[in-house]
Tab-separated table of C-alpha atoms and ligand atoms in Angstrom:
chain	number	residue	atom	x	y	z
A	1	MET	CA	102.662	108.853	56.274
A	2	LYS	CA	99.668	109.152	54.569
A	3	VAL	CA	96.711	107.583	56.242
A	4	GLY	CA	93.118	106.379	55.034
A	5	PHE	CA	90.845	106.042	58.102
A	6	ILE	CA	87.462	104.496	58.149
A	7	GLY	CA	84.989	103.430	61.282
A	8	VAL	CA	86.243	106.586	63.973
A	9	GLY	CA	83.060	104.670	66.277
A	10	ASN	CA	84.061	104.648	70.088
A	11	MET	CA	87.428	102.529	69.091
A	12	GLY	CA	88.639	104.178	66.196
A	13	GLY	CA	87.594	108.149	66.814
A	14	PRO	CA	90.331	107.873	69.592
A	15	MET	CA	92.937	105.729	67.803
A	16	CYS	CA	92.339	108.199	64.910
A	17	ARG	CA	92.577	111.650	66.914
A	18	ASN	CA	96.118	109.853	68.710
A	19	ILE	CA	97.674	109.245	64.809
A	20	ILE	CA	96.234	112.952	64.301
A	21	LYS	CA	97.664	114.472	67.997
A	22	ARG	CA	100.572	112.395	68.015
A	23	SER	CA	102.173	112.114	64.500
A	24	ASN	CA	102.660	113.668	61.366
A	25	HIS	CA	100.542	111.480	59.858
A	26	GLN	CA	98.439	113.131	57.401
A	27	VAL	CA	94.686	111.345	58.293
A	28	THR	CA	92.079	110.894	55.678
A	29	VAL	CA	88.917	110.248	57.652
A	30	PHE	CA	85.138	107.885	56.468
A	31	ASP	CA	82.759	107.613	58.699
A	32	LEU	CA	78.642	106.776	57.860
A	33	ASN	CA	78.274	109.254	61.080
A	34	PRO	CA	78.831	113.064	60.306
A	35	ALA	CA	79.312	113.414	63.637
A	36	ALA	CA	82.096	111.114	64.314
A	37	VAL	CA	84.208	112.339	61.648
A	38	LYS	CA	83.963	116.038	62.839
A	39	THR	CA	85.780	114.840	66.255
A	40	CYS	CA	88.388	114.182	63.839
A	41	THR	CA	88.574	116.894	61.793
A	42	ASP	CA	88.631	119.117	64.262
A	43	LEU	CA	91.594	117.743	65.319
A	44	GLY	CA	92.855	118.520	62.153
A	45	GLY	CA	91.744	115.077	59.937
A	46	THR	CA	90.421	115.655	56.260
A	47	ALA	CA	87.009	114.426	56.336
A	48	ALA	CA	86.229	111.708	53.092
A	49	THR	CA	83.459	111.677	51.208
A	50	SER	CA	83.302	107.811	50.549
A	51	ILE	CA	85.624	104.761	50.708
A	52	ALA	CA	87.483	105.491	47.308
A	53	GLU	CA	88.139	109.060	48.709
A	54	VAL	CA	89.849	107.557	51.939
A	55	THR	CA	91.565	104.857	50.400
A	56	ARG	CA	93.380	106.465	47.707
A	57	GLY	CA	96.702	107.543	47.097
A	58	ALA	CA	96.874	106.792	50.984
A	59	ASP	CA	99.888	104.651	51.884
A	60	VAL	CA	98.306	102.660	55.114
A	61	VAL	CA	94.367	102.562	55.213
A	62	MET	CA	92.456	101.032	58.436
A	63	THR	CA	89.067	99.716	59.630
A	64	SER	CA	87.837	99.834	63.069
A	65	LEU	CA	84.044	98.266	62.089
A	66	PRO	CA	81.473	96.281	64.187
A	67	MET	CA	80.843	92.894	62.429
A	68	PRO	CA	82.603	91.041	60.099
A	69	LYS	CA	79.934	91.562	57.582
A	70	ASP	CA	81.132	94.947	57.652
A	71	VAL	CA	84.800	94.888	57.385
A	72	GLU	CA	83.650	92.336	54.419
A	73	ALA	CA	81.588	95.130	52.968
A	74	VAL	CA	83.708	97.737	52.866
A	75	THR	CA	86.636	95.563	52.135
A	76	LEU	CA	84.913	93.418	49.333
A	77	GLY	CA	81.831	95.048	48.453
A	78	ASP	CA	81.452	97.063	45.460
A	79	GLY	CA	83.503	100.489	45.887
A	80	GLY	CA	84.742	99.047	48.668
A	81	ILE	CA	88.248	99.653	49.444
A	82	LEU	CA	89.916	96.300	47.670
A	83	ALA	CA	88.144	98.483	44.466
A	84	ASN	CA	90.048	101.222	44.518
A	85	ILE	CA	93.730	100.115	46.386
A	86	ALA	CA	97.123	99.934	44.817
A	87	LYS	CA	100.125	98.114	44.737
A	88	GLY	CA	102.238	99.425	47.315
A	89	GLN	CA	99.531	100.593	49.540
A	90	THR	CA	98.808	98.281	53.063
A	91	TYR	CA	96.134	97.691	54.295
A	92	ILE	CA	94.950	97.047	58.430
A	93	ASP	CA	92.071	95.938	60.000
A	94	LEU	CA	91.412	97.183	63.640
A	95	SER	CA	88.458	95.659	64.115
A	96	THR	CA	87.410	91.981	65.932
A	97	ASN	CA	87.147	90.467	63.077
A	98	ALA	CA	86.313	86.792	62.248
A	99	PRO	CA	89.828	84.537	61.984
A	100	SER	CA	88.334	82.839	58.313
A	101	MET	CA	86.880	86.720	57.520
A	102	VAL	CA	90.480	87.931	57.980
A	103	LYS	CA	91.966	85.179	55.604
A	104	LYS	CA	89.324	85.520	52.666
A	105	ILE	CA	90.033	89.617	52.463
A	106	GLY	CA	93.608	88.695	53.285
A	107	GLY	CA	93.531	86.675	50.158
A	108	ALA	CA	91.649	88.799	48.109
A	109	MET	CA	93.700	91.579	48.718
A	110	ALA	CA	96.652	89.213	48.104
A	111	ALA	CA	95.703	88.192	44.857
A	112	LYS	CA	96.162	91.860	43.751
A	113	GLY	CA	99.444	92.417	45.397
A	114	ILE	CA	98.146	93.791	48.440
A	115	ALA	CA	99.564	93.273	51.846
A	116	MET	CA	97.614	92.619	54.798
A	117	LEU	CA	97.291	92.586	58.474
A	118	ASP	CA	94.999	92.149	61.183
A	119	ALA	CA	95.757	94.470	64.174
A	120	PRO	CA	92.565	94.203	66.829
A	121	VAL	CA	93.212	96.027	69.650
A	122	SER	CA	92.688	95.523	74.101
A	123	GLY	CA	91.951	98.149	76.287
A	124	GLY	CA	89.111	99.774	76.124
A	125	THR	CA	87.822	103.207	74.956
A	126	VAL	CA	89.929	104.558	78.538
A	127	GLY	CA	92.895	102.479	76.851
A	128	ALA	CA	92.674	103.630	73.111
A	129	GLU	CA	92.325	108.057	74.323
A	130	ALA	CA	95.787	106.980	76.762
A	131	ALA	CA	96.985	105.349	73.388
A	132	THR	CA	97.889	102.627	75.670
A	133	ILE	CA	95.625	99.766	74.065
A	134	ALA	CA	97.583	96.830	73.570
A	135	ILE	CA	97.742	96.186	69.462
A	136	MET	CA	98.145	92.138	67.717
A	137	VAL	CA	98.950	92.054	64.811
A	138	GLY	CA	98.976	89.150	62.830
A	139	GLY	CA	100.588	89.336	59.175
A	140	ASP	CA	104.051	89.584	56.956
A	141	LYS	CA	107.058	90.555	59.841
A	142	LYS	CA	108.283	92.873	56.835
A	143	VAL	CA	104.862	94.794	56.028
A	144	PHE	CA	104.447	94.588	60.078
A	145	ASP	CA	107.690	96.542	60.468
A	146	ASP	CA	106.461	98.671	57.796
A	147	ALA	CA	103.870	99.686	59.074
A	148	LEU	CA	104.877	100.527	63.116
A	149	PRO	CA	105.108	103.771	62.610
A	150	VAL	CA	101.701	104.032	62.506
A	151	LEU	CA	100.855	101.483	64.780
A	152	GLN	CA	102.447	102.774	67.275
A	153	SER	CA	101.533	106.409	66.675
A	154	PHE	CA	98.155	105.181	69.137
A	155	SER	CA	100.040	103.115	71.579
A	156	ALA	CA	103.518	101.444	72.069
A	157	ASN	CA	102.481	98.196	72.929
A	158	VAL	CA	102.492	96.653	70.106
A	159	ILE	CA	102.985	92.700	69.621
A	160	HIS	CA	103.693	91.075	66.503
A	161	MET	CA	101.585	87.845	66.763
A	162	GLY	CA	102.531	85.356	63.720
A	163	GLU	CA	100.990	85.128	60.673
A	164	LEU	CA	98.152	86.649	59.209
A	165	GLY	CA	95.172	85.563	61.327
A	166	THR	CA	97.240	85.478	64.573
A	167	GLY	CA	96.351	88.723	65.980
A	168	THR	CA	92.529	87.989	65.937
A	169	VAL	CA	92.495	84.910	67.398
A	170	ALA	CA	94.262	86.524	70.020
A	171	LYS	CA	92.179	89.134	70.659
A	172	LEU	CA	89.389	86.329	70.487
A	173	VAL	CA	90.985	84.635	73.423
A	174	ASN	CA	91.921	87.616	75.723
A	175	ASN	CA	87.718	88.464	75.016
A	176	MET	CA	86.406	85.545	76.228
A	177	MET	CA	88.767	85.598	79.359
A	178	ALA	CA	87.410	89.264	79.664
A	179	PHE	CA	83.882	88.289	79.177
A	180	CYS	CA	83.996	85.518	81.957
A	181	ASN	CA	85.749	87.396	84.224
A	182	ALA	CA	82.764	89.888	84.057
A	183	ALA	CA	80.341	87.459	84.498
A	184	ALA	CA	82.212	85.721	87.730
A	185	ALA	CA	82.317	89.652	89.330
A	186	SER	CA	78.704	89.730	88.742
A	187	GLU	CA	77.274	86.106	90.217
A	188	GLY	CA	79.847	86.989	93.333
A	189	MET	CA	78.489	90.911	93.878
A	190	MET	CA	74.646	89.250	93.816
A	191	LEU	CA	75.933	87.138	96.335
A	192	GLY	CA	77.834	88.795	98.617
A	193	VAL	CA	75.230	91.523	98.401
A	194	THR	CA	72.279	89.211	99.159
A	195	ALA	CA	74.016	88.427	101.796
A	196	GLY	CA	73.852	91.378	103.513
A	197	LEU	CA	77.533	93.245	102.511
A	198	ASP	CA	77.552	96.612	101.634
A	199	PRO	CA	78.254	96.874	97.752
A	200	THR	CA	80.623	99.440	97.859
A	201	LYS	CA	82.878	97.938	100.955
A	202	LEU	CA	82.878	94.850	98.996
A	203	ALA	CA	84.190	96.355	95.936
A	204	GLN	CA	86.506	97.516	97.216
A	205	VAL	CA	87.666	94.296	98.994
A	206	ILE	CA	87.766	92.677	95.903
A	207	ALA	CA	89.907	95.342	93.921
A	208	SER	CA	92.836	94.485	96.143
A	209	SER	CA	91.958	91.029	97.012
A	210	SER	CA	93.061	88.053	94.568
A	211	GLY	CA	89.399	88.089	92.652
A	212	ASN	CA	90.046	91.111	91.341
A	213	SER	CA	91.628	91.225	87.533
A	214	ALA	CA	91.229	94.176	84.968
A	215	VAL	CA	87.841	93.912	84.255
A	216	PHE	CA	86.158	94.059	87.673
A	217	LYS	CA	87.683	97.959	88.138
A	218	SER	CA	85.371	99.011	84.632
A	219	PHE	CA	82.795	96.194	85.556
A	220	SER	CA	82.455	97.749	89.217
A	221	GLU	CA	82.245	101.764	88.421
A	222	ARG	CA	78.699	100.829	86.216
A	223	ALA	CA	76.986	97.929	88.313
A	224	LEU	CA	77.792	100.337	91.692
A	225	SER	CA	76.456	103.137	89.365
A	226	GLY	CA	73.974	101.581	87.652
A	227	GLN	CA	74.717	103.084	84.390
A	228	PHE	CA	74.659	100.841	81.458
A	229	SER	CA	74.524	102.903	79.056
A	230	PRO	CA	75.963	104.882	76.581
A	231	PRO	CA	78.043	101.844	76.093
A	232	SER	CA	81.760	101.939	76.245
A	233	PHE	CA	82.073	98.338	74.950
A	234	ALA	CA	77.756	97.424	73.265
A	235	LEU	CA	76.985	94.264	74.445
A	236	ASN	CA	76.258	93.492	70.989
A	237	LEU	CA	79.577	93.248	70.083
A	238	ALA	CA	80.848	91.351	73.203
A	239	HIS	CA	78.376	88.792	72.133
A	240	LYS	CA	79.531	89.411	68.556
A	241	ASP	CA	83.264	88.331	69.638
A	242	LEU	CA	82.388	85.751	72.327
A	243	HIS	CA	80.488	84.050	69.437
A	244	LEU	CA	83.447	84.038	66.769
A	245	ALA	CA	85.622	82.384	69.784
A	246	MET	CA	82.914	79.505	70.128
A	247	GLU	CA	83.305	79.008	66.244
A	248	LEU	CA	87.122	78.652	66.126
A	249	ALA	CA	86.864	76.375	68.844
A	250	ASP	CA	83.984	74.579	67.308
A	251	GLU	CA	86.773	74.098	64.155
A	252	LEU	CA	89.473	73.261	66.492
A	253	ASP	CA	87.299	70.793	68.467
A	254	VAL	CA	88.468	72.568	71.849
A	255	PRO	CA	85.729	72.633	75.047
A	256	LEU	CA	84.762	75.973	76.541
A	257	PRO	CA	82.684	74.953	79.076
A	258	LEU	CA	82.905	79.018	81.055
A	259	GLY	CA	82.963	80.354	77.431
A	260	SER	CA	79.572	79.225	76.035
A	261	ALA	CA	78.211	79.654	79.793
A	262	THR	CA	79.220	82.980	79.723
A	263	HIS	CA	77.665	83.657	75.880
A	264	ASN	CA	74.338	82.125	77.160
A	265	LEU	CA	74.298	84.590	79.838
A	266	GLN	CA	75.127	87.759	77.029
A	267	ARG	CA	72.478	86.175	75.541
A	268	MET	CA	69.858	86.389	78.138
A	269	ALA	CA	70.322	90.053	78.501
A	270	ARG	CA	70.537	90.766	74.952
A	271	LYS	CA	67.002	89.128	74.683
A	272	MET	CA	66.082	91.934	77.781
A	273	GLY	CA	66.892	94.273	75.485
A	274	MET	CA	70.197	95.010	76.976
A	275	GLY	CA	72.243	94.817	73.635
A	276	ASN	CA	72.621	98.375	73.374
A	277	ALA	CA	73.944	98.487	76.687
A	278	ASP	CA	77.134	97.852	77.652
A	279	SER	CA	78.361	94.591	78.052
A	280	SER	CA	78.756	94.632	81.655
A	281	THR	CA	75.634	95.054	81.801
A	282	VAL	CA	75.150	91.261	81.732
A	283	LEU	CA	74.469	92.091	85.618
A	284	ALA	CA	70.675	92.716	85.073
A	285	VAL	CA	70.318	89.121	84.007
A	286	TYR	CA	71.278	88.190	87.828
A	287	GLU	CA	69.244	91.788	88.965
A	288	LYS	CA	66.629	90.411	87.332
A	289	VAL	CA	66.154	86.689	88.828
A	290	LEU	CA	66.747	88.038	91.873
A	291	GLY	CA	64.693	91.335	91.831
A	292	LYS	CA	67.677	93.891	93.330
A	293	THR	CA	70.552	95.749	92.323
A	294	VAL	CA	73.606	96.067	93.051
A	295	LYS	CA	73.766	99.556	92.992
A	296	PRO	CA	73.715	101.226	96.398
B	301	LIG	P1	81.741	101.421	67.555
B	301	LIG	O1	79.731	101.052	66.729
B	301	LIG	O2	81.077	102.414	68.724
B	301	LIG	O3	82.147	102.494	65.629
B	301	LIG	C1	81.694	101.656	64.601
B	301	LIG	C2	81.365	102.893	63.928
B	301	LIG	O4	81.856	102.117	62.082
B	301	LIG	C3	80.710	103.624	64.078
B	301	LIG	O5	80.374	105.294	63.962
B	301	LIG	C4	80.134	103.717	61.773
B	301	LIG	O6	78.817	104.676	61.680
B	301	LIG	C5	81.334	102.862	61.441
B	301	LIG	N1	80.569	102.271	60.436
B	301	LIG	C6	80.029	101.156	60.299
B	301	LIG	N2	79.791	100.854	58.971
B	301	LIG	C7	80.312	101.702	58.480
B	301	LIG	C8	80.784	101.246	56.996
B	301	LIG	N3	79.844	100.867	56.168
B	301	LIG	N4	81.316	102.856	56.752
B	301	LIG	C9	81.659	103.956	57.129
B	301	LIG	N5	81.643	103.703	58.410
B	301	LIG	C10	80.809	102.692	59.060
B	301	LIG	O7	82.095	100.330	67.477
B	301	LIG	P2	83.804	100.455	68.489
B	301	LIG	O8	83.137	99.923	70.093
B	301	LIG	O9	84.064	101.144	67.991
B	301	LIG	O10	84.333	98.913	67.986
B	301	LIG	C11	85.167	98.608	66.224
B	301	LIG	C12	85.564	97.699	66.600
B	301	LIG	O11	86.491	96.958	67.612
B	301	LIG	C13	84.764	96.299	66.965
B	301	LIG	O12	85.099	94.939	65.876
B	301	LIG	C14	85.087	95.794	68.214
B	301	LIG	O13	84.381	94.382	68.519
B	301	LIG	C15	86.039	96.099	68.957
B	301	LIG	N6	86.446	96.474	69.700
B	301	LIG	C16	86.023	97.905	70.515
B	301	LIG	C17	86.445	97.743	72.051
B	301	LIG	C18	85.762	98.511	72.890
B	301	LIG	O14	85.912	99.318	74.439
B	301	LIG	N7	84.782	99.464	71.917
B	301	LIG	C19	87.865	97.395	72.570
B	301	LIG	C20	88.269	96.373	71.188
B	301	LIG	C21	88.120	96.237	70.490
């Protein structure tokens, strides 16, 4: 198949490179950052100079972009995907987007006879590199089945959740739980360290105890080394995800006391200037308040 890929940053980059390395699909790449494009063309992808060029002639066009407004601009904006895509082509958004924005873009695509899937991913940059990420997909089942050969070229772990938008809802739920875990890990580590425990031993105990979580491994590696930059997953993006989960909860009138506490913690870390650091930097709020670091 011919694949057009737009947005090859921390997540899009490894996903795109895996398509190039692990399949025979022909991949064309576009990103505002030429260095990011080069990491894909070095492996055999073709660089495009515009969204139009990446879109025209591709069987599947994919985006992995930071914010809902970026996806909106790239799809519905002047010279965007919608203006250049034709019937028979499929559009897949891999970004963590707002369910309402997914529906808006899906509606505009449908009016032109274009099928869309929302297919956000989870597993971080490590999972994206290793091709083990979860890909949670919303959209028509036949369109999903037809797109599987492309999706499976960057992970075998593909789940069809239901109609358009359901992949995004699953992703927001997952990330809210992951961020609450990171907040709990920050609190627990700071309590233990303040009580005089050795942080390395405490992290070792938690890793094999009931306080462990998928988030804890990467969190403790960052916390123990004090390395929060460059980000694997930027706090600004994590804050966006939790904001989208809170918006969904407002729409549905579902209480999220843990989610909102964690969202405020993220906001405090952003106000401390940590927005571009890794999302695990919520720990910095506790470190600032207590005047000490977890780092031994
Ligand atoms: P990133 O900032 O590293 O990458 C985004 C890329 O998009 C950049 O290379 C940027 O130059 C490019 N871009 C932005 N606007 C563009 C435009 N108008 N045209 C072309 N290219 C443009 O972000 P990321 O961490 O790769 O995240 C991408 C998406 O994946 C986000 O929605 C994020 O929430 C989600 N996500 C990230 C992670 C993670 O661990 N980093 C995990 C799961 C999901």
